[in-house]
Amino acid sequence: MHEIALMSDIFTIIEKDWNKRNLEPVNKVSLIVGELSNAMPDALSMAFDIHKTYNYPFLANEAQLVIHIEKALAKCTICGESYEPDQRISNCPNCKLPSGKIIQGETFKIQSYESRDQE
Amino acid sequence: MTTSKTIQLNEDVLADNNQAAEYVRGVLKDKHIFCLNLMSSPGAGKTTILEQTIKELPSIYRVGVIEGDLATEMDAERIRTSGAYAVQINTNGGCHLDARMIAKILHELPLEDIDILFIENVGNLVCPSGYDLGQQHKIAILSVPEGNDKIPKYPVMFRRTELVLLNKIDLLPYLNFDVGVALEDLMGINPESSMIQLSAKTNEGMDEWISWINKSYNQWKEAMK
């Protein structure tokens, strides 16, 4: 359950940026989470709700977490076929060899956060 | 009047950890210390392998160990008894080590007197694999009693490590563990990984592991020149 620690890092990054701007509290946080990033969306959502109870000044009570899943994708170095990997990530379904390289699915980023401008 | 505003960040969540990992890597490079990060489930035999490794390594190597556990100083004490420098990190419930913890404790070790630093991560086959600690190599330890399903069930750990130590092979005659299938699963996840079969209890296969350390250490030393 390292998602609690990950969420703490996410909050630190957002808070640091938010402090530099003149904004209302954040009401939406958007993440990109790769299927192979080792971060579980459900656990991240739970960690977000837990962190929200600490009443961070930069975060609105009604703040929502939006998770964009990045699909895992591999490409065979022999036949060039792209495929969505299963448990045996490197096995090309065409060549039946462990010849696949991951080309997508490991991203774990804060895409953006949303708030209201203070006029 | 207020308007909604979206701030695009596109920032890697682990950026802060990775910065700390680079700091650790820099310190270790300055001090000519070769570092291995050992990860496994609880009870796979990390500490016993380390105790045996410290005994079996040629005496030219001076060994340091960072022990990661949820609680207690037990493992660090075991390692000190084996004749290596050891410091303990207690994560107080945290399920993994991160580079900031390593950076904080690193200077408690006598870095001038260490050639190889082992980091024994918290026993967990999921969370530790995501964190760069500033090591040269990440190593996964799997033990025979855990069963064949661990490699396919925890693919990220085996994708992100360069070597698997299959421990407790002295139990193979008594358990339904198929080494061939384990190798096939490992290659299907990470064809660049390799497996060394050993038993820290009987010492079988330990020589191959010691050779791997020797070879990797020398390659790293060569690359440092």
mmCIF file of C-alpha atoms in Angstrom:
data_model
loop_
_atom_site.group_PDB
_atom_site.id
_atom_site.type_symbol
_atom_site.label_atom_id
_atom_site.label_comp_id
_atom_site.label_asym_id
_atom_site.label_seq_id
_atom_site.Cartn_x
_atom_site.Cartn_y
_atom_site.Cartn_z
ATOM 1 C CA MET A 1 0.000 0.000 0.000
ATOM 2 C CA HIS A 2 2.695 2.501 -1.036
ATOM 3 C CA GLU A 3 -0.065 4.595 -2.624
ATOM 4 C CA ILE A 4 -0.384 6.491 0.679
ATOM 5 C CA ALA A 5 3.266 7.570 0.339
ATOM 6 C CA LEU A 6 2.779 8.316 -3.358
ATOM 7 C CA MET A 7 -0.230 10.528 -2.583
ATOM 8 C CA SER A 8 1.862 12.396 -0.042
ATOM 9 C CA ASP A 9 4.378 13.158 -2.829
ATOM 10 C CA ILE A 10 1.540 14.207 -5.142
ATOM 11 C CA PHE A 11 0.171 16.610 -2.528
ATOM 12 C CA THR A 12 3.639 18.058 -1.858
ATOM 13 C CA ILE A 13 4.203 18.753 -5.573
ATOM 14 C CA ILE A 14 0.788 20.378 -6.030
ATOM 15 C CA GLU A 15 1.017 22.413 -2.830
ATOM 16 C CA LYS A 16 4.439 23.765 -3.827
ATOM 17 C CA ASP A 17 3.111 24.897 -7.202
ATOM 18 C CA TRP A 18 -0.168 26.206 -5.760
ATOM 19 C CA ASN A 19 1.721 28.350 -3.224
ATOM 20 C CA LYS A 20 3.396 30.204 -6.108
ATOM 21 C CA ARG A 21 0.060 31.252 -7.586
ATOM 22 C CA ASN A 22 -2.857 33.284 -6.371
ATOM 23 C CA LEU A 23 -5.562 30.629 -6.564
ATOM 24 C CA GLU A 24 -8.611 29.369 -4.735
ATOM 25 C CA PRO A 25 -8.271 25.877 -3.188
ATOM 26 C CA VAL A 26 -7.815 23.014 -5.666
ATOM 27 C CA ASN A 27 -11.010 21.221 -6.637
ATOM 28 C CA LYS A 28 -9.674 18.665 -9.113
ATOM 29 C CA VAL A 29 -6.445 16.676 -9.416
ATOM 30 C CA SER A 30 -5.729 14.711 -12.610
ATOM 31 C CA LEU A 31 -3.200 11.896 -12.750
ATOM 32 C CA ILE A 32 -1.893 9.702 -15.561
ATOM 33 C CA VAL A 33 -1.370 6.201 -14.214
ATOM 34 C CA GLY A 34 0.226 3.552 -16.399
ATOM 35 C CA GLU A 35 -0.978 -0.029 -16.107
ATOM 36 C CA LEU A 36 2.631 -1.047 -15.410
ATOM 37 C CA SER A 37 3.438 1.847 -13.083
ATOM 38 C CA ASN A 38 2.936 -0.274 -9.953
ATOM 39 C CA ALA A 39 0.386 2.221 -8.597
ATOM 40 C CA MET A 40 -3.147 0.906 -8.193
ATOM 41 C CA PRO A 41 -5.937 3.357 -9.085
ATOM 42 C CA ASP A 42 -8.288 2.109 -6.353
ATOM 43 C CA ALA A 43 -5.583 2.429 -3.724
ATOM 44 C CA LEU A 44 -4.727 5.921 -5.020
ATOM 45 C CA SER A 45 -8.369 6.986 -4.691
ATOM 46 C CA MET A 46 -8.453 5.656 -1.148
ATOM 47 C CA ALA A 47 -5.171 7.432 -0.330
ATOM 48 C CA PHE A 48 -6.596 10.673 -1.779
ATOM 49 C CA ASP A 49 -9.646 10.437 0.501
ATOM 50 C CA ILE A 50 -7.473 9.693 3.532
ATOM 51 C CA HIS A 51 -5.196 12.673 2.795
ATOM 52 C CA LYS A 52 -8.186 14.935 2.298
ATOM 53 C CA THR A 53 -9.186 14.420 5.933
ATOM 54 C CA TYR A 54 -6.001 16.279 6.977
ATOM 55 C CA ASN A 55 -7.590 19.536 5.730
ATOM 56 C CA TYR A 56 -4.724 20.845 3.627
ATOM 57 C CA PRO A 57 -5.231 24.570 3.015
ATOM 58 C CA PHE A 58 -4.573 24.211 -0.720
ATOM 59 C CA LEU A 59 -7.280 21.559 -1.191
ATOM 60 C CA ALA A 60 -11.009 22.182 -1.332
ATOM 61 C CA ASN A 61 -13.255 19.864 0.691
ATOM 62 C CA GLU A 62 -15.094 18.811 -2.453
ATOM 63 C CA ALA A 63 -11.841 18.097 -4.370
ATOM 64 C CA GLN A 64 -11.971 15.174 -6.772
ATOM 65 C CA LEU A 65 -9.308 12.852 -8.065
ATOM 66 C CA VAL A 66 -9.403 11.971 -11.769
ATOM 67 C CA ILE A 67 -7.241 9.084 -12.937
ATOM 68 C CA HIS A 68 -6.450 8.634 -16.626
ATOM 69 C CA ILE A 69 -5.258 5.084 -17.205
ATOM 70 C CA GLU A 70 -2.404 4.652 -19.660
ATOM 71 C CA LYS A 71 -2.711 1.258 -21.343
ATOM 72 C CA ALA A 72 0.266 -1.087 -21.343
ATOM 73 C CA LEU A 73 1.670 -1.556 -24.823
ATOM 74 C CA ALA A 74 4.620 -3.587 -26.045
ATOM 75 C CA LYS A 75 6.307 -3.905 -29.413
ATOM 76 C CA CYS A 76 8.097 -6.996 -30.698
ATOM 77 C CA THR A 77 11.716 -6.322 -31.669
ATOM 78 C CA ILE A 78 11.591 -9.177 -34.197
ATOM 79 C CA CYS A 79 8.305 -8.835 -36.118
ATOM 80 C CA GLY A 80 7.373 -5.291 -35.092
ATOM 81 C CA GLU A 81 3.922 -6.280 -33.852
ATOM 82 C CA SER A 82 2.427 -4.036 -31.163
ATOM 83 C CA TYR A 83 0.395 -5.824 -28.515
ATOM 84 C CA GLU A 84 -1.228 -5.345 -25.132
ATOM 85 C CA PRO A 85 0.871 -7.539 -22.864
ATOM 86 C CA ASP A 86 -0.576 -10.128 -20.509
ATOM 87 C CA GLN A 87 1.151 -11.633 -17.464
ATOM 88 C CA ARG A 88 4.142 -12.625 -19.555
ATOM 89 C CA ILE A 89 4.833 -9.056 -20.570
ATOM 90 C CA SER A 90 7.660 -9.710 -23.036
ATOM 91 C CA ASN A 91 6.101 -12.615 -24.938
ATOM 92 C CA CYS A 92 5.113 -11.563 -28.459
ATOM 93 C CA PRO A 93 1.798 -13.247 -29.352
ATOM 94 C CA ASN A 94 2.978 -13.545 -32.956
ATOM 95 C CA CYS A 95 6.572 -14.843 -32.546
ATOM 96 C CA LYS A 96 5.871 -16.636 -29.235
ATOM 97 C CA LEU A 97 9.255 -15.373 -28.032
ATOM 98 C CA PRO A 98 10.191 -13.034 -25.163
ATOM 99 C CA SER A 99 11.051 -10.371 -27.735
ATOM 100 C CA GLY A 100 8.689 -7.578 -26.720
ATOM 101 C CA LYS A 101 9.765 -4.219 -25.355
ATOM 102 C CA ILE A 102 7.398 -2.046 -23.332
ATOM 103 C CA ILE A 103 6.644 1.149 -25.229
ATOM 104 C CA GLN A 104 3.823 2.478 -23.054
ATOM 105 C CA GLY A 105 2.257 1.940 -19.649
ATOM 106 C CA GLU A 106 4.877 2.956 -17.105
ATOM 107 C CA THR A 107 3.930 6.632 -16.784
ATOM 108 C CA PHE A 108 3.019 7.945 -13.368
ATOM 109 C CA LYS A 109 2.493 11.689 -13.525
ATOM 110 C CA ILE A 110 0.438 14.521 -12.156
ATOM 111 C CA GLN A 111 -1.158 15.811 -15.333
ATOM 112 C CA SER A 112 -2.837 18.916 -13.919
ATOM 113 C CA TYR A 113 -4.838 20.445 -11.124
ATOM 114 C CA GLU A 114 -7.818 22.721 -11.315
ATOM 115 C CA SER A 115 -8.853 25.635 -9.195
ATOM 116 C CA ARG A 116 -10.612 28.957 -9.444
ATOM 117 C CA ASP A 117 -8.814 32.210 -10.100
ATOM 118 C CA GLN A 118 -8.983 34.774 -7.358
ATOM 119 C CA GLU A 119 -10.065 38.065 -8.821
ATOM 120 C CA MET B 1 -15.968 37.064 -10.180
ATOM 121 C CA THR B 2 -14.086 33.750 -10.368
ATOM 122 C CA THR B 3 -13.095 31.681 -13.365
ATOM 123 C CA SER B 4 -11.902 28.103 -13.383
ATOM 124 C CA LYS B 5 -8.250 27.571 -14.120
ATOM 125 C CA THR B 6 -6.374 24.399 -15.019
ATOM 126 C CA ILE B 7 -2.657 24.271 -14.200
ATOM 127 C CA GLN B 8 -0.798 21.776 -16.381
ATOM 128 C CA LEU B 9 1.983 20.166 -14.350
ATOM 129 C CA ASN B 10 3.020 16.996 -16.186
ATOM 130 C CA GLU B 11 5.310 16.205 -13.305
ATOM 131 C CA ASP B 12 6.627 12.767 -12.443
ATOM 132 C CA VAL B 13 5.265 11.767 -9.037
ATOM 133 C CA LEU B 14 8.601 10.206 -8.102
ATOM 134 C CA ALA B 15 10.710 13.238 -9.130
ATOM 135 C CA ASP B 16 11.680 14.061 -5.532
ATOM 136 C CA ASN B 17 12.632 10.462 -4.782
ATOM 137 C CA ASN B 18 14.657 10.249 -7.996
ATOM 138 C CA GLN B 19 16.545 13.429 -7.099
ATOM 139 C CA ALA B 20 17.440 11.887 -3.735
ATOM 140 C CA ALA B 21 18.488 8.680 -5.530
ATOM 141 C CA GLU B 22 20.874 10.667 -7.736
ATOM 142 C CA TYR B 23 22.322 12.326 -4.629
ATOM 143 C CA VAL B 24 22.910 8.885 -3.051
ATOM 144 C CA ARG B 25 24.421 7.619 -6.312
ATOM 145 C CA GLY B 26 26.776 10.611 -6.389
ATOM 146 C CA VAL B 27 27.950 10.108 -2.792
ATOM 147 C CA LEU B 28 28.519 6.376 -3.412
ATOM 148 C CA LYS B 29 30.465 7.123 -6.596
ATOM 149 C CA ASP B 30 32.692 9.631 -4.760
ATOM 150 C CA LYS B 31 33.404 7.055 -2.063
ATOM 151 C CA HIS B 32 33.848 4.213 -4.604
ATOM 152 C CA ILE B 33 31.042 2.170 -3.064
ATOM 153 C CA PHE B 34 29.171 -0.428 -5.116
ATOM 154 C CA CYS B 35 25.530 -0.726 -4.042
ATOM 155 C CA LEU B 36 22.977 -3.534 -4.416
ATOM 156 C CA ASN B 37 19.289 -3.228 -3.503
ATOM 157 C CA LEU B 38 17.813 -6.580 -2.371
ATOM 158 C CA MET B 39 14.046 -7.027 -2.483
ATOM 159 C CA SER B 40 11.756 -9.945 -1.655
ATOM 160 C CA SER B 41 8.708 -11.099 0.262
ATOM 161 C CA PRO B 42 9.068 -11.337 4.042
ATOM 162 C CA GLY B 43 10.763 -14.623 4.938
ATOM 163 C CA ALA B 44 12.388 -15.299 1.565
ATOM 164 C CA GLY B 45 15.780 -15.312 3.263
ATOM 165 C CA LYS B 46 17.282 -11.884 2.572
ATOM 166 C CA THR B 47 19.055 -11.567 5.932
ATOM 167 C CA THR B 48 20.343 -15.160 5.900
ATOM 168 C CA ILE B 49 21.657 -14.693 2.343
ATOM 169 C CA LEU B 50 23.384 -11.506 3.481
ATOM 170 C CA GLU B 51 24.944 -13.217 6.505
ATOM 171 C CA GLN B 52 26.324 -15.965 4.248
ATOM 172 C CA THR B 53 27.395 -13.466 1.582
ATOM 173 C CA ILE B 54 29.410 -11.471 4.137
ATOM 174 C CA LYS B 55 31.125 -14.719 5.208
ATOM 175 C CA GLU B 56 31.805 -15.925 1.653
ATOM 176 C CA LEU B 57 32.925 -12.687 0.015
ATOM 177 C CA PRO B 58 36.697 -12.370 -0.467
ATOM 178 C CA SER B 59 38.235 -10.425 2.436
ATOM 179 C CA ILE B 60 39.266 -7.601 0.079
ATOM 180 C CA TYR B 61 35.682 -6.381 0.244
ATOM 181 C CA ARG B 62 34.568 -4.355 3.228
ATOM 182 C CA VAL B 63 30.799 -4.608 3.529
ATOM 183 C CA GLY B 64 28.142 -2.202 4.738
ATOM 184 C CA VAL B 65 24.437 -2.926 5.069
ATOM 185 C CA ILE B 66 21.382 -0.703 5.331
ATOM 186 C CA GLU B 67 18.562 -2.700 6.867
ATOM 187 C CA GLY B 68 14.986 -1.714 6.120
ATOM 188 C CA ASP B 69 12.229 -2.995 8.393
ATOM 189 C CA LEU B 70 8.874 -1.850 9.667
ATOM 190 C CA ALA B 71 10.165 -2.158 13.246
ATOM 191 C CA THR B 72 13.027 -3.529 15.417
ATOM 192 C CA GLU B 73 16.824 -3.507 15.163
ATOM 193 C CA MET B 74 16.971 -7.320 14.921
ATOM 194 C CA ASP B 75 18.307 -7.630 11.399
ATOM 195 C CA ALA B 76 21.000 -4.964 11.810
ATOM 196 C CA GLU B 77 22.202 -6.790 14.931
ATOM 197 C CA ARG B 78 22.375 -10.086 13.029
ATOM 198 C CA ILE B 79 24.417 -8.435 10.279
ATOM 199 C CA ARG B 80 26.839 -6.798 12.750
ATOM 200 C CA THR B 81 27.443 -10.234 14.259
ATOM 201 C CA SER B 82 28.469 -11.395 10.758
ATOM 202 C CA GLY B 83 31.193 -8.753 10.732
ATOM 203 C CA ALA B 84 29.779 -5.963 8.557
ATOM 204 C CA TYR B 85 28.818 -2.386 9.301
ATOM 205 C CA ALA B 86 25.039 -2.097 9.570
ATOM 206 C CA VAL B 87 22.506 0.653 10.137
ATOM 207 C CA GLN B 88 18.791 0.121 10.574
ATOM 208 C CA ILE B 89 15.946 2.115 9.063
ATOM 209 C CA ASN B 90 12.597 1.568 10.744
ATOM 210 C CA THR B 91 9.811 2.702 8.444
ATOM 211 C CA ASN B 92 7.232 2.544 11.285
ATOM 212 C CA GLY B 93 4.710 0.745 9.138
ATOM 213 C CA GLY B 94 5.907 2.066 5.761
ATOM 214 C CA CYS B 95 5.974 -0.754 3.218
ATOM 215 C CA HIS B 96 9.136 0.209 1.300
ATOM 216 C CA LEU B 97 12.367 2.171 1.483
ATOM 217 C CA ASP B 98 12.729 5.327 -0.552
ATOM 218 C CA ALA B 99 15.842 7.252 -1.563
ATOM 219 C CA ARG B 100 15.201 10.061 0.923
ATOM 220 C CA MET B 101 15.462 7.566 3.791
ATOM 221 C CA ILE B 102 18.753 6.272 2.347
ATOM 222 C CA ALA B 103 20.132 9.806 1.867
ATOM 223 C CA LYS B 104 19.293 10.638 5.488
ATOM 224 C CA ILE B 105 21.041 7.603 7.015
ATOM 225 C CA LEU B 106 23.920 7.125 4.546
ATOM 226 C CA HIS B 107 26.435 9.218 6.495
ATOM 227 C CA GLU B 108 25.889 7.162 9.648
ATOM 228 C CA LEU B 109 27.950 4.480 7.904
ATOM 229 C CA PRO B 110 31.757 4.721 7.804
ATOM 230 C CA LEU B 111 31.722 5.306 4.045
ATOM 231 C CA GLU B 112 35.534 5.443 3.760
ATOM 232 C CA ASP B 113 35.674 1.862 5.050
ATOM 233 C CA ILE B 114 33.075 0.299 2.734
ATOM 234 C CA ASP B 115 33.466 -1.196 -0.755
ATOM 235 C CA ILE B 116 30.095 -2.896 -1.169
ATOM 236 C CA LEU B 117 26.849 -1.599 0.318
ATOM 237 C CA PHE B 118 23.837 -3.885 0.446
ATOM 238 C CA ILE B 119 20.420 -2.379 1.016
ATOM 239 C CA GLU B 120 18.008 -4.928 2.437
ATOM 240 C CA ASN B 121 14.605 -3.538 1.547
ATOM 241 C CA VAL B 122 11.384 -4.011 3.519
ATOM 242 C CA GLY B 123 9.897 -7.473 2.909
ATOM 243 C CA ASN B 124 7.301 -6.822 0.214
ATOM 244 C CA LEU B 125 7.063 -8.022 -3.390
ATOM 245 C CA VAL B 126 5.118 -4.983 -4.663
ATOM 246 C CA CYS B 127 5.960 -1.542 -3.276
ATOM 247 C CA PRO B 128 9.791 -1.503 -3.095
ATOM 248 C CA SER B 129 10.173 -2.154 -6.828
ATOM 249 C CA GLY B 130 8.961 1.342 -7.691
ATOM 250 C CA TYR B 131 11.711 3.226 -5.877
ATOM 251 C CA ASP B 132 15.197 3.952 -7.158
ATOM 252 C CA LEU B 133 17.477 4.028 -4.110
ATOM 253 C CA GLY B 134 20.660 5.059 -5.912
ATOM 254 C CA GLN B 135 21.843 1.463 -6.272
ATOM 255 C CA GLN B 136 23.851 -0.036 -9.164
ATOM 256 C CA HIS B 137 21.671 -3.143 -9.341
ATOM 257 C CA LYS B 138 18.224 -4.210 -8.163
ATOM 258 C CA ILE B 139 17.974 -7.861 -7.164
ATOM 259 C CA ALA B 140 14.850 -9.865 -6.375
ATOM 260 C CA ILE B 141 14.988 -12.853 -4.039
ATOM 261 C CA LEU B 142 12.373 -15.546 -4.439
ATOM 262 C CA SER B 143 12.261 -18.626 -2.236
ATOM 263 C CA VAL B 144 11.074 -22.094 -3.188
ATOM 264 C CA PRO B 145 8.293 -22.306 -0.514
ATOM 265 C CA GLU B 146 6.615 -19.202 -1.976
ATOM 266 C CA GLY B 147 5.601 -21.208 -5.028
ATOM 267 C CA ASN B 148 5.716 -20.796 -8.786
ATOM 268 C CA ASP B 149 2.928 -18.256 -9.017
ATOM 269 C CA LYS B 150 4.878 -15.353 -7.522
ATOM 270 C CA ILE B 151 6.676 -14.375 -10.752
ATOM 271 C CA PRO B 152 3.511 -14.038 -12.898
ATOM 272 C CA LYS B 153 1.508 -12.538 -9.990
ATOM 273 C CA TYR B 154 4.073 -9.836 -9.236
ATOM 274 C CA PRO B 155 5.442 -9.067 -12.712
ATOM 275 C CA VAL B 156 6.536 -5.488 -11.982
ATOM 276 C CA MET B 157 9.086 -6.614 -9.387
ATOM 277 C CA PHE B 158 10.602 -9.094 -11.834
ATOM 278 C CA ARG B 159 10.486 -6.610 -14.700
ATOM 279 C CA ARG B 160 12.408 -4.031 -12.709
ATOM 280 C CA THR B 161 15.169 -6.258 -11.350
ATOM 281 C CA GLU B 162 18.241 -7.548 -13.162
ATOM 282 C CA LEU B 163 18.799 -10.740 -11.241
ATOM 283 C CA VAL B 164 16.707 -13.228 -9.297
ATOM 284 C CA LEU B 165 18.197 -15.283 -6.487
ATOM 285 C CA LEU B 166 16.103 -18.413 -6.103
ATOM 286 C CA ASN B 167 16.722 -19.290 -2.446
ATOM 287 C CA LYS B 168 16.010 -22.417 -0.352
ATOM 288 C CA ILE B 169 16.671 -24.833 -3.239
ATOM 289 C CA ASP B 170 17.454 -27.478 -0.578
ATOM 290 C CA LEU B 171 13.637 -27.712 -0.238
ATOM 291 C CA LEU B 172 13.036 -28.531 -3.926
ATOM 292 C CA PRO B 173 12.716 -32.316 -3.306
ATOM 293 C CA TYR B 174 9.877 -31.699 -0.823
ATOM 294 C CA LEU B 175 7.821 -29.037 -2.591
ATOM 295 C CA ASN B 176 5.989 -28.643 -5.877
ATOM 296 C CA PHE B 177 8.241 -25.939 -7.270
ATOM 297 C CA ASP B 178 9.234 -26.215 -10.933
ATOM 298 C CA VAL B 179 12.479 -24.319 -11.650
ATOM 299 C CA GLY B 180 11.982 -24.670 -15.420
ATOM 300 C CA VAL B 181 8.589 -22.976 -15.249
ATOM 301 C CA ALA B 182 9.996 -20.225 -13.002
ATOM 302 C CA LEU B 183 12.734 -19.532 -15.571
ATOM 303 C CA GLU B 184 10.224 -19.540 -18.409
ATOM 304 C CA ASP B 185 7.991 -17.091 -16.490
ATOM 305 C CA LEU B 186 10.955 -14.851 -15.717
ATOM 306 C CA MET B 187 12.087 -14.766 -19.361
ATOM 307 C CA GLY B 188 8.506 -14.015 -20.422
ATOM 308 C CA ILE B 189 8.521 -10.949 -18.176
ATOM 309 C CA ASN B 190 12.128 -9.815 -18.379
ATOM 310 C CA PRO B 191 14.400 -11.609 -20.884
ATOM 311 C CA GLU B 192 17.348 -9.492 -19.691
ATOM 312 C CA SER B 193 17.119 -10.879 -16.162
ATOM 313 C CA SER B 194 18.852 -14.033 -14.987
ATOM 314 C CA MET B 195 18.465 -16.491 -12.148
ATOM 315 C CA ILE B 196 20.931 -17.942 -9.666
ATOM 316 C CA GLN B 197 19.720 -20.948 -7.695
ATOM 317 C CA LEU B 198 21.103 -21.183 -4.196
ATOM 318 C CA SER B 199 20.517 -22.197 -0.617
ATOM 319 C CA ALA B 200 21.811 -19.859 2.073
ATOM 320 C CA LYS B 201 21.367 -22.754 4.504
ATOM 321 C CA THR B 202 23.472 -25.411 2.732
ATOM 322 C CA ASN B 203 25.632 -22.929 0.791
ATOM 323 C CA GLU B 204 24.799 -24.651 -2.496
ATOM 324 C CA GLY B 205 24.985 -22.111 -5.338
ATOM 325 C CA MET B 206 26.505 -19.410 -3.113
ATOM 326 C CA ASP B 207 29.719 -19.531 -5.172
ATOM 327 C CA GLU B 208 27.800 -18.526 -8.294
ATOM 328 C CA TRP B 209 26.275 -15.570 -6.433
ATOM 329 C CA ILE B 210 29.685 -14.502 -5.094
ATOM 330 C CA SER B 211 31.085 -14.735 -8.660
ATOM 331 C CA TRP B 212 28.230 -12.550 -9.895
ATOM 332 C CA ILE B 213 29.051 -9.911 -7.247
ATOM 333 C CA ASN B 214 32.774 -10.079 -8.123
ATOM 334 C CA LYS B 215 32.101 -9.730 -11.840
ATOM 335 C CA SER B 216 29.570 -6.913 -11.438
ATOM 336 C CA TYR B 217 31.847 -5.067 -8.993
ATOM 337 C CA ASN B 218 34.790 -5.279 -11.397
ATOM 338 C CA GLN B 219 32.673 -4.138 -14.358
ATOM 339 C CA TRP B 220 31.470 -1.169 -12.319
ATOM 340 C CA LYS B 221 35.012 -0.316 -11.203
ATOM 341 C CA GLU B 222 36.146 -0.454 -14.831
ATOM 342 C CA ALA B 223 33.300 1.844 -15.908
ATOM 343 C CA MET B 224 34.252 4.316 -13.143
ATOM 344 C CA LYS B 225 37.753 4.847 -14.626
#
